[in-house]
Amino acid sequence: MRRKIILRLSILTVFLTLLWSCHNEDFAKGETEPQRNNANFFKHTTSSTNAKTGVDYVEILEAYNREKDFLTAMPDQKGMPIWDKMQVLDISDKTVLYVPLSADETELSSLLIVKLDENNSVFHVQDFTNDYLKAYVYNANYPKENRKLLMDTFLQMDFFTFGHQEFTNLPKDLYEGSTEYNRLNIMDAKKGTEQNKMFIYTTVCTTYHYCVHGQSASICDYANCNCGGLIHCFLVTSCSTTATWIDDDPFPSGGGGGSGGGGGGGTPGPQPQKDPCSLNTVFYRLAPGCGTGTGTTEVPDIEDPCAKAKPAIDKANNILKSQAGINMKNDLEAKAPLDKEWALAIGKDNTTEAYRATPSKIGFEHYSIVPVEWLNPNETYVGDGHSHSGDPAVPSAGDFYGMLESVTANSNFLVKFVYGISGTTTESYTLVVTDPAVAAQFLIDNPRSKNYDPNNHGFLEGSKLAKEIDKMKYIYNNKSTAIDTSGENYNPRAVGLAYMLEKLNAGINIAKVDANGNLRKINATIEKIPNINDERAKVSKCPN
C-alpha cells in the first residue's frame, strides 16, 4: 500500500522509507576490533541534525546506543556519520532517519537507517553496506521493485551527500544506461523512476509574484510595483514535495554484512561488464580522473573544475557567438550606460534548434524585467541577458537567486548574461548552470529569505553566502599575497562569487567574456601560505 505524505522543515530531498517488521537491531556481527573511535560517533551540532523543532535525533540515538550498544554490532566499523547530511522523514506515527556514513568523506561506506515511533523512541536500526547493496541488487531472486528501491536510495544519498552525479555498474534489468558498463547520470535515473512511479520524491514548484508596502498582490505586476522609486515586486518560487511510503518489508532481515548478508544464494541478475573506472570499494561510483585516454573508459576528472564546467560553458559560448548572442551584445552594451536596466529573453527553436534573442525591455534603476512572454510558442526559454544601468556587470544576489529560481522551474535554463560598465568600458559577466539538479538543491538548502537583502538587491550581510563571498574579497584585495594567473582585471565581488559558488557546490559557475569574446570560467580558491600562518587567494581562468 502506498500513500502520499508531505515533508516538513523544507526537507525536500527525502527518500522512500525502508521498513522492517521486527523491532530490534538488524545487524550482522561487526568486526571484533572497531576501526573508528566510537566515542566520536555522535559528535554534532544541534543545527546539523535536520531535526524537527525541539528534537535532537542524534542525542536520542546516542542514548539508545548506551542502552543497546548497537555501534559495536554494525557491519560498517570504519564509517563515521555525516550528520549535517542526514535526511529526516517525519510523518504522524513514525520518523525515519537516513544517516550517511563515510570513512574518507568522499564516498559512502554504508547507510544507517533508524526508525522511531510517535514518542521519538527508537525501535529499529539497520546498517546497509555497499557489499550488502551489491549482493542484493544483483540477485534476481529478490523482487525487482525492491532492488530498484534500495539502489535508488543509495544513488540519491550519494548525490545529496557528496554531489556525485555519474554512476556505473548499475544492474541492466533496473536501469537503461550507456556503454557496456551501464553508466547513468542521476538526472536520467530520476526521470526513469518517476515514469515508473517508483521514485523517492516528487517536487512541484509554483512561480508567483507579490508586492509589499501595502500594494495588493491581486493587482501586482512589474509595471505597477514601483513604490517611491524602489522596487517592491518579487518573483518567488514555492515548492512542495511528496514522497511515497511503502508499508511492506522490502529487504531481507539479517543483511548488511560484509558478505552481503541475507542473500541466500540465487541466480545473479543481469550484471553489466565491470567498469574499469569504478571504485573497488563502491561498485557504482566512478573513480576521479579515470579514463584520461581514449575509448569507452574516457571520463572527465570530476575533481577538475574546468573539466566539470566545460560542457555548460561551451553551450553558453555557442549562444554568445550565435546571431542571437551578437544581437544581444549589441543591444545591451549600448544600454549599459543608461539609468535603467534593460533585459531580453533567449529562446531555442524546438524544431531548428536556432537561438533567438527577443527585443530588450526597459526595467527600473536596479531591477530588470525579462520579457519571457515575447518568446514564440515553439521556443524554449534557455537564458536571458540584462544591463546594469551604469554599474559593473558583476551579477547581484538578485540575479543569482533569479537564476536559481529559473532553473528550479525550468531545467532547460542555462545562462544569464550581464552587461555593465567598468570605468569607461563595457564588460560582461555570465552565470552558467553546470548542474540543474545541484542548483535546485542549493536553492532548497540556501533559500532567498536567508541570504538576500531586498533593500539593496545584494547578499544579506552576515548570511552564509555573504560570509564566503566577503572572505574571498578581503583576501583577494590583499594583492601582495594573491596569486592571479588569469590575466584579467576581475572585480573582487566576481572573485568572491566564484569562490562561494565552487566551495558550496551551487551547480552554477561565473565566467567573464575575455578580450577574444570567449566566456572563460573564473576559478577562485584560498590556500595556506607555506611557512606562514596566513592565507592567500589563488585566481585563474579556465582555457577555452
Coordinates of C-alpha atoms in Angstrom, one line a residue:
M1 CA 0.0 0.0 0.0
R2 CA 1.3 3.4 -0.9
R3 CA 0.1 6.8 0.5
K4 CA 1.4 10.3 -0.1
I5 CA 2.9 12.3 2.7
I6 CA 4.1 15.9 2.9
L7 CA 7.6 16.5 4.2
R8 CA 8.3 19.1 6.9
L9 CA 11.1 21.6 7.6
S10 CA 11.9 22.0 4.0
I11 CA 13.4 18.5 3.9
L12 CA 12.7 18.2 0.2
T13 CA 15.4 15.7 -0.5
V14 CA 13.9 12.7 1.4
F15 CA 13.8 9.1 0.4
L16 CA 11.5 6.1 0.1
T17 CA 11.4 4.6 3.5
L18 CA 12.9 1.2 4.2
L19 CA 10.7 -0.6 6.7
W20 CA 11.1 -3.9 8.6
S21 CA 8.6 -5.9 10.7
C22 CA 10.9 -6.8 13.6
H23 CA 11.6 -4.3 16.4
N24 CA 15.2 -5.0 17.1
E25 CA 18.7 -4.2 15.7
D26 CA 19.2 -6.0 12.4
F27 CA 22.9 -6.3 12.0
A28 CA 25.4 -8.9 11.0
K29 CA 28.1 -9.2 13.7
G30 CA 30.6 -6.4 13.3
E31 CA 34.4 -6.8 13.5
T32 CA 35.7 -7.5 16.9
E33 CA 38.0 -4.5 17.0
P34 CA 36.4 -1.3 15.8
Q35 CA 38.4 0.7 13.3
R36 CA 36.9 4.0 14.3
N37 CA 36.6 5.9 17.5
N38 CA 33.0 5.2 18.6
A39 CA 33.4 7.9 21.3
N40 CA 33.2 10.5 18.5
F41 CA 30.4 8.9 16.6
F42 CA 27.6 11.1 18.0
K43 CA 29.5 14.4 18.0
H44 CA 27.4 17.0 16.2
T45 CA 25.9 20.5 16.4
T46 CA 22.2 20.9 17.0
S47 CA 21.8 22.8 13.8
S48 CA 23.2 19.8 11.8
T49 CA 20.6 17.3 12.8
N50 CA 17.9 18.4 10.5
A51 CA 15.5 17.6 13.3
K52 CA 12.0 19.0 13.8
T53 CA 11.8 21.8 16.2
G54 CA 13.0 20.9 19.7
V55 CA 14.0 17.4 18.9
D56 CA 17.7 16.3 18.7
Y57 CA 17.6 12.9 17.0
V58 CA 21.3 12.4 17.3
E59 CA 21.1 12.8 21.1
I60 CA 18.2 10.3 21.1
L61 CA 20.2 7.8 19.1
E62 CA 23.2 8.2 21.4
A63 CA 21.1 7.4 24.4
Y64 CA 19.7 4.3 22.6
N65 CA 23.3 3.2 21.9
R66 CA 24.2 3.5 25.6
E67 CA 21.4 1.0 26.3
K68 CA 21.8 -1.3 23.3
D69 CA 25.4 -0.8 22.2
F70 CA 24.5 -1.2 18.6
L71 CA 27.7 0.5 17.3
T72 CA 29.8 -2.5 18.1
A73 CA 27.5 -4.8 16.2
M74 CA 27.3 -2.7 13.0
P75 CA 28.9 -4.3 9.9
D76 CA 30.5 -1.0 9.0
Q77 CA 33.2 -0.4 11.6
K78 CA 35.1 2.3 9.6
G79 CA 32.5 4.9 8.6
M80 CA 31.7 8.0 10.6
P81 CA 28.3 9.7 10.3
I82 CA 27.9 12.9 8.3
W83 CA 25.2 14.4 10.5
D84 CA 24.6 17.6 8.5
K85 CA 23.6 15.4 5.5
M86 CA 21.2 13.2 7.5
Q87 CA 17.7 13.1 6.0
V88 CA 14.6 13.0 8.1
L89 CA 11.3 11.6 7.0
D90 CA 8.7 12.7 9.5
I91 CA 5.0 11.6 9.5
S92 CA 2.3 11.3 12.0
D93 CA 3.1 8.0 13.7
K94 CA 6.8 7.5 13.0
T95 CA 10.1 9.1 11.9
V96 CA 12.8 7.6 9.8
L97 CA 16.4 8.9 9.7
Y98 CA 18.8 8.3 6.8
V99 CA 22.3 8.7 8.1
P100 CA 25.2 8.6 5.6
L101 CA 28.4 7.0 6.9
S102 CA 31.8 7.6 5.3
A103 CA 35.4 6.5 6.1
D104 CA 37.0 9.2 4.0
E105 CA 34.4 11.9 3.4
T106 CA 34.3 11.2 -0.3
E107 CA 32.2 8.1 -0.6
L108 CA 29.5 6.2 1.3
S109 CA 30.8 3.3 3.4
S110 CA 27.2 2.5 4.5
L111 CA 23.8 3.9 5.1
L112 CA 22.3 3.7 8.6
I113 CA 18.5 3.7 8.8
V114 CA 16.8 4.5 12.1
K115 CA 13.1 4.2 12.9
L116 CA 11.4 6.0 15.8
D117 CA 7.8 5.9 17.0
E118 CA 5.5 8.8 17.6
N119 CA 7.1 9.3 21.1
N120 CA 10.6 9.5 19.5
S121 CA 11.6 6.2 20.9
V122 CA 14.0 4.2 18.7
F123 CA 12.6 0.8 17.8
H124 CA 14.7 -0.3 14.8
V125 CA 18.1 0.4 13.3
Q126 CA 19.8 -1.2 10.3
D127 CA 23.1 -0.6 8.6
F128 CA 23.3 -1.2 4.9
T129 CA 26.9 -1.6 3.5
N130 CA 28.0 -1.4 -0.1
D131 CA 28.7 -5.1 -0.1
Y132 CA 25.1 -5.8 1.0
L133 CA 23.8 -3.5 -1.7
K134 CA 25.8 -5.2 -4.4
A135 CA 24.8 -8.7 -3.4
Y136 CA 21.1 -7.7 -3.1
V137 CA 20.6 -5.6 -6.3
Y138 CA 22.5 -8.2 -8.4
N139 CA 20.4 -11.1 -7.1
A140 CA 17.4 -11.6 -9.5
N141 CA 15.6 -13.8 -6.9
Y142 CA 14.7 -10.7 -4.9
P143 CA 11.7 -8.6 -6.2
K144 CA 12.8 -6.2 -8.9
E145 CA 11.0 -3.2 -7.4
N146 CA 12.7 -3.7 -4.0
R147 CA 16.2 -4.0 -5.6
K148 CA 15.5 -0.8 -7.5
L149 CA 14.3 1.0 -4.4
L150 CA 17.5 0.2 -2.5
M151 CA 19.7 1.1 -5.4
D152 CA 17.8 4.4 -5.9
T153 CA 18.2 5.2 -2.3
F154 CA 22.0 4.8 -2.3
L155 CA 22.4 6.8 -5.6
Q156 CA 20.3 9.6 -4.2
M157 CA 22.1 9.6 -0.8
D158 CA 25.5 9.6 -2.5
F159 CA 24.3 12.5 -4.7
F160 CA 22.9 14.6 -1.9
T161 CA 25.9 13.9 0.4
F162 CA 28.8 14.3 -2.0
G163 CA 27.3 15.8 -5.2
H164 CA 28.3 12.8 -7.4
Q165 CA 26.1 12.6 -10.4
E166 CA 27.6 9.9 -12.7
F167 CA 27.2 6.3 -11.7
T168 CA 28.2 3.0 -13.2
N169 CA 27.9 -0.8 -13.0
L170 CA 24.1 -0.5 -12.5
P171 CA 22.0 -3.7 -13.0
K172 CA 20.8 -3.8 -16.6
D173 CA 17.3 -5.0 -15.6
L174 CA 16.8 -2.0 -13.4
Y175 CA 18.4 0.9 -15.4
E176 CA 18.9 1.7 -19.1
G177 CA 22.3 3.4 -19.1
S178 CA 25.1 3.9 -21.6
T179 CA 28.2 1.9 -22.6
E180 CA 28.7 -1.8 -21.8
Y181 CA 29.2 -0.7 -18.2
N182 CA 25.6 0.7 -17.9
R183 CA 26.6 4.2 -16.8
L184 CA 23.9 6.6 -15.8
N185 CA 23.5 10.3 -14.8
I186 CA 21.5 11.0 -11.6
M187 CA 19.0 13.1 -13.6
D188 CA 18.4 10.2 -16.0
A189 CA 17.9 7.9 -13.1
K190 CA 15.4 10.3 -11.7
K191 CA 13.4 10.5 -15.0
G192 CA 13.2 6.8 -15.3
T193 CA 12.0 6.1 -11.8
E194 CA 9.5 8.9 -12.0
Q195 CA 7.9 7.3 -15.1
N196 CA 7.5 4.1 -13.2
K197 CA 6.0 6.0 -10.2
M198 CA 8.8 4.4 -8.0
F199 CA 10.9 7.5 -7.4
I200 CA 11.9 8.7 -4.0
Y201 CA 10.3 12.1 -4.2
T202 CA 8.3 14.4 -6.4
T203 CA 8.7 18.1 -6.3
V204 CA 6.1 20.6 -7.7
C205 CA 7.0 24.3 -7.9
T206 CA 4.7 27.2 -8.4
T207 CA 6.1 30.6 -9.5
Y208 CA 4.2 33.8 -8.5
H209 CA 4.9 37.5 -7.7
Y210 CA 3.9 39.7 -4.8
C211 CA 4.0 43.3 -3.7
V212 CA 4.9 44.8 -0.4
H213 CA 4.3 48.2 1.3
G214 CA 0.5 47.9 1.1
Q215 CA 0.0 47.1 -2.6
S216 CA -2.4 44.3 -3.4
A217 CA -0.9 41.1 -4.6
S218 CA -4.0 40.6 -6.8
I219 CA -3.1 43.6 -8.9
C220 CA 0.7 43.3 -8.5
D221 CA 2.7 43.5 -11.7
Y222 CA 6.2 44.7 -12.5
A223 CA 4.9 47.9 -14.1
N224 CA 2.8 48.9 -11.1
C225 CA 5.1 47.8 -8.4
N226 CA 7.4 50.9 -8.1
C227 CA 7.0 52.3 -4.6
G228 CA 8.7 55.6 -4.1
G229 CA 11.4 54.8 -6.7
L230 CA 12.2 51.4 -5.0
I231 CA 11.3 48.1 -6.5
H232 CA 8.9 46.1 -4.3
C233 CA 7.7 43.3 -6.6
F234 CA 9.4 40.0 -6.3
L235 CA 9.4 36.8 -8.2
V236 CA 9.0 33.8 -5.9
T237 CA 9.1 30.1 -6.5
S238 CA 7.4 28.0 -3.9
C239 CA 8.0 24.2 -3.9
S240 CA 6.3 21.3 -2.1
T241 CA 7.5 17.8 -2.1
T242 CA 5.7 14.5 -1.6
A243 CA 7.2 11.0 -1.1
T244 CA 5.7 7.5 -1.2
W245 CA 5.5 5.4 1.9
I246 CA 5.9 1.7 1.5
D247 CA 4.1 -0.4 4.2
D248 CA 5.7 -3.7 3.4
D249 CA 9.0 -5.2 4.3
P250 CA 11.1 -4.9 1.1
F251 CA 14.5 -6.2 2.3
P252 CA 15.7 -9.4 3.8
S253 CA 16.4 -9.4 7.6
G254 CA 19.9 -10.2 8.9
G255 CA 21.5 -8.3 6.0
G256 CA 24.2 -5.7 5.8
G257 CA 27.2 -7.9 6.5
G258 CA 30.5 -8.0 4.6
S259 CA 29.3 -10.9 2.5
G260 CA 26.1 -9.2 1.5
G261 CA 24.0 -10.9 4.3
G262 CA 20.5 -12.2 3.6
G263 CA 21.4 -13.1 0.0
G264 CA 20.9 -16.8 0.5
G265 CA 22.3 -17.7 -3.0
G266 CA 20.1 -17.5 -6.1
T267 CA 20.6 -16.6 -9.7
P268 CA 22.6 -13.4 -10.3
G269 CA 20.8 -10.6 -12.1
P270 CA 21.8 -9.1 -15.4
Q271 CA 25.1 -7.5 -14.5
P272 CA 27.0 -5.2 -16.8
Q273 CA 30.6 -5.8 -17.7
K274 CA 32.7 -4.5 -14.8
D275 CA 33.7 -0.9 -15.4
P276 CA 37.5 -0.4 -15.1
C277 CA 36.7 3.1 -14.0
S278 CA 34.7 2.1 -11.0
L279 CA 36.0 2.3 -7.4
N280 CA 36.9 -1.0 -5.7
T281 CA 35.2 0.0 -2.5
V282 CA 32.0 1.4 -4.1
F283 CA 31.0 -0.6 -7.2
Y284 CA 28.5 2.1 -8.5
R285 CA 31.0 5.1 -8.3
L286 CA 33.4 6.3 -11.0
A287 CA 36.9 6.9 -9.9
P288 CA 38.1 10.6 -10.1
G289 CA 40.4 11.2 -13.0
C290 CA 39.8 7.8 -14.5
G291 CA 39.9 7.4 -18.3
T292 CA 42.0 10.3 -19.4
G293 CA 42.9 8.3 -22.5
T294 CA 40.6 7.2 -25.3
G295 CA 37.8 4.7 -25.7
T296 CA 34.8 3.8 -23.6
T297 CA 36.7 4.4 -20.3
E298 CA 37.2 8.1 -21.0
V299 CA 35.7 10.0 -18.1
P300 CA 36.4 13.7 -17.2
D301 CA 38.2 14.3 -14.0
I302 CA 35.3 15.1 -11.8
E303 CA 37.6 17.0 -9.4
D304 CA 38.8 19.3 -12.2
P305 CA 36.6 22.4 -12.0
C306 CA 37.3 23.3 -15.6
A307 CA 36.5 19.9 -17.0
K308 CA 33.3 19.7 -14.9
A309 CA 32.1 23.1 -16.2
K310 CA 33.3 22.9 -19.8
P311 CA 30.2 21.3 -21.3
A312 CA 28.0 24.0 -19.9
I313 CA 30.5 26.8 -20.7
D314 CA 30.7 25.5 -24.3
K315 CA 26.9 25.7 -24.7
A316 CA 26.9 29.3 -23.3
N317 CA 29.7 30.2 -25.8
N318 CA 27.6 28.8 -28.6
I319 CA 24.7 31.1 -27.6
L320 CA 27.1 34.0 -27.3
K321 CA 28.6 33.5 -30.7
S322 CA 25.2 32.9 -32.5
Q323 CA 23.3 35.6 -34.2
A324 CA 21.1 35.8 -31.2
G325 CA 24.2 36.4 -29.0
I326 CA 25.5 39.1 -31.4
N327 CA 22.2 40.8 -31.3
M328 CA 22.0 40.6 -27.5
K329 CA 25.6 42.0 -27.2
N330 CA 24.9 45.0 -29.5
D331 CA 21.6 45.7 -27.7
L332 CA 22.7 45.5 -24.1
E333 CA 26.2 47.0 -24.5
A334 CA 24.5 50.1 -25.9
K335 CA 22.1 50.3 -23.0
A336 CA 24.6 49.5 -20.2
P337 CA 25.4 53.2 -19.5
L338 CA 21.7 54.2 -19.3
D339 CA 20.0 54.9 -15.9
K340 CA 17.5 52.0 -16.2
E341 CA 18.2 48.2 -16.6
W342 CA 17.1 46.5 -19.8
A343 CA 16.5 42.8 -20.3
L344 CA 15.8 40.3 -23.0
A345 CA 15.0 36.6 -23.2
I346 CA 16.8 34.0 -25.2
G347 CA 14.8 31.2 -26.8
K348 CA 15.8 28.0 -28.6
D349 CA 13.6 26.9 -31.5
N350 CA 12.2 23.4 -30.8
T351 CA 12.5 22.4 -34.4
T352 CA 15.5 24.1 -35.9
E353 CA 17.4 24.5 -32.5
A354 CA 18.3 28.0 -33.6
Y355 CA 18.7 30.6 -30.8
R356 CA 16.8 33.9 -30.9
A357 CA 17.0 37.0 -28.6
T358 CA 13.9 39.0 -28.0
P359 CA 14.0 42.8 -28.1
S360 CA 15.0 44.3 -24.8
K361 CA 12.5 45.6 -22.3
I362 CA 13.1 48.6 -20.0
G363 CA 13.0 47.9 -16.3
F364 CA 14.0 50.0 -13.3
E365 CA 17.2 51.5 -11.9
H366 CA 18.3 48.4 -10.1
Y367 CA 15.8 45.7 -11.4
S368 CA 15.1 44.3 -14.8
I369 CA 12.1 42.5 -16.3
V370 CA 12.9 39.6 -18.6
P371 CA 10.2 39.5 -21.3
V372 CA 9.8 35.8 -21.5
E373 CA 6.3 36.4 -22.9
W374 CA 7.9 37.7 -26.1
L375 CA 9.3 34.2 -26.9
N376 CA 7.4 32.3 -29.6
P377 CA 5.3 29.3 -28.6
N378 CA 7.7 26.9 -30.3
E379 CA 10.7 28.4 -28.5
T380 CA 12.2 27.1 -25.2
Y381 CA 13.4 29.6 -22.7
V382 CA 17.1 28.8 -22.2
G383 CA 18.6 32.0 -20.9
D384 CA 18.4 35.8 -20.7
G385 CA 20.6 38.9 -20.6
H386 CA 20.3 42.3 -18.9
S387 CA 22.2 45.5 -18.4
H388 CA 23.3 47.1 -15.0
S389 CA 22.4 50.7 -15.6
G390 CA 25.9 52.2 -15.4
D391 CA 27.2 49.8 -12.8
P392 CA 29.7 46.9 -13.1
A393 CA 28.5 43.7 -14.7
V394 CA 29.1 41.5 -11.6
P395 CA 25.8 39.5 -11.1
S396 CA 23.9 40.7 -8.0
A397 CA 22.3 38.5 -5.4
G398 CA 19.0 39.2 -7.1
D399 CA 20.5 37.9 -10.4
F400 CA 21.8 34.8 -8.7
Y401 CA 18.6 33.9 -6.9
G402 CA 16.6 34.7 -10.0
M403 CA 18.7 32.2 -11.9
L404 CA 18.3 29.5 -9.2
E405 CA 14.5 30.0 -9.3
S406 CA 14.5 29.9 -13.1
V407 CA 16.5 26.6 -13.0
T408 CA 14.1 25.1 -10.4
A409 CA 11.1 25.9 -12.6
N410 CA 12.8 25.1 -15.9
S411 CA 15.6 22.6 -16.2
N412 CA 16.4 23.8 -19.7
F413 CA 17.5 27.2 -18.4
L414 CA 21.3 27.5 -18.9
V415 CA 22.7 31.0 -18.8
K416 CA 22.3 34.6 -17.6
F417 CA 24.4 37.3 -19.3
V418 CA 25.0 40.6 -17.5
Y419 CA 26.4 43.7 -19.2
G420 CA 27.8 46.7 -17.3
I421 CA 30.4 49.4 -17.1
S422 CA 33.9 49.1 -15.6
G423 CA 35.5 52.6 -15.6
T424 CA 34.8 53.8 -19.1
T425 CA 34.4 50.5 -20.9
T426 CA 31.7 47.9 -21.1
E427 CA 32.2 44.4 -19.6
S428 CA 30.2 41.2 -19.3
Y429 CA 30.0 38.5 -16.7
T430 CA 27.8 35.4 -17.1
L431 CA 26.2 32.9 -14.7
V432 CA 26.2 29.4 -16.2
V433 CA 24.3 26.4 -14.9
T434 CA 26.6 23.4 -14.8
D435 CA 24.2 21.1 -12.9
P436 CA 20.5 21.8 -12.7
A437 CA 19.8 19.2 -10.0
V438 CA 22.6 20.5 -7.8
A439 CA 21.4 24.1 -8.4
A440 CA 17.8 23.2 -7.4
Q441 CA 19.0 21.5 -4.2
F442 CA 21.3 24.5 -3.4
L443 CA 18.2 26.8 -3.5
I444 CA 16.4 24.4 -1.0
D445 CA 19.4 24.4 1.3
N446 CA 20.1 28.2 0.9
P447 CA 16.8 29.9 0.4
R448 CA 16.5 33.5 -0.8
S449 CA 14.8 34.5 2.6
K450 CA 18.1 33.8 4.5
N451 CA 20.6 35.2 2.1
Y452 CA 19.1 38.0 0.1
D453 CA 18.6 41.7 1.1
P454 CA 15.6 43.1 -0.9
N455 CA 16.6 46.7 0.1
N456 CA 19.8 46.7 -1.9
H457 CA 19.4 43.5 -4.0
G458 CA 22.7 42.2 -2.6
F459 CA 23.6 39.3 -0.3
L460 CA 22.3 39.7 3.2
E461 CA 25.1 40.9 5.5
G462 CA 26.2 38.1 7.8
S463 CA 24.4 35.4 5.9
K464 CA 26.1 32.2 5.0
L465 CA 26.7 33.1 1.3
A466 CA 27.7 36.7 2.1
K467 CA 30.4 35.4 4.6
E468 CA 32.0 33.2 2.0
I469 CA 32.0 36.0 -0.6
D470 CA 33.3 38.6 1.8
K471 CA 36.1 36.3 3.0
M472 CA 37.5 35.9 -0.5
K473 CA 37.0 39.6 -1.3
Y474 CA 39.1 40.5 1.7
I475 CA 41.9 38.1 1.0
Y476 CA 41.9 38.8 -2.8
N477 CA 42.2 42.6 -2.2
N478 CA 45.5 41.9 -0.5
K479 CA 47.3 41.9 -3.8
S480 CA 50.7 41.4 -2.2
T481 CA 49.9 37.8 -1.5
A482 CA 47.3 36.9 -4.1
I483 CA 48.3 34.6 -7.0
D484 CA 46.4 35.7 -10.1
T485 CA 47.3 34.0 -13.3
S486 CA 44.1 34.9 -15.2
G487 CA 45.5 38.0 -16.9
E488 CA 42.1 39.6 -16.3
N489 CA 41.1 42.6 -14.2
Y490 CA 38.4 40.9 -12.2
N491 CA 36.0 42.8 -9.9
P492 CA 36.6 41.5 -6.3
R493 CA 32.9 40.8 -6.0
A494 CA 33.1 38.5 -9.0
V495 CA 36.1 36.6 -7.5
G496 CA 34.2 36.3 -4.2
L497 CA 31.1 35.0 -6.0
A498 CA 33.3 32.5 -7.9
Y499 CA 34.8 31.2 -4.6
M500 CA 31.4 30.8 -3.0
L501 CA 29.8 29.0 -6.0
E502 CA 32.7 26.5 -6.1
K503 CA 33.1 26.0 -2.4
L504 CA 29.4 25.4 -1.7
N505 CA 28.8 23.4 -4.9
A506 CA 26.0 25.6 -6.2
G507 CA 25.7 23.9 -9.6
I508 CA 26.3 27.3 -11.1
N509 CA 29.6 29.0 -12.2
I510 CA 30.6 32.5 -13.1
A511 CA 32.5 33.4 -16.3
K512 CA 33.7 36.6 -17.9
V513 CA 34.0 37.4 -21.6
D514 CA 37.7 37.8 -22.4
A515 CA 39.3 40.1 -25.0
N516 CA 38.7 37.5 -27.7
G517 CA 34.9 37.4 -27.0
N518 CA 35.1 34.0 -25.3
L519 CA 33.5 33.1 -21.9
R520 CA 36.1 31.8 -19.5
K521 CA 35.2 30.3 -16.2
I522 CA 36.7 32.1 -13.1
N523 CA 38.4 29.8 -10.6
A524 CA 39.0 31.2 -7.1
T525 CA 40.4 29.3 -4.1
I526 CA 42.0 30.1 -0.8
E527 CA 45.2 28.3 0.1
K528 CA 47.7 28.3 3.0
I529 CA 50.9 30.3 2.6
P530 CA 53.9 28.0 3.1
N531 CA 55.8 28.6 6.4
I532 CA 53.4 31.4 7.3
N533 CA 50.3 31.3 9.4
D534 CA 48.2 33.1 6.8
E535 CA 46.1 32.5 3.7
R536 CA 46.1 33.9 0.1
A537 CA 43.8 34.0 -2.8
K538 CA 44.6 31.9 -5.9
V539 CA 42.7 33.0 -9.0
S540 CA 42.8 31.7 -12.6
K541 CA 40.6 31.2 -15.6
C542 CA 39.8 28.1 -17.5
P543 CA 41.2 27.5 -21.0
N544 CA 38.9 27.6 -24.0

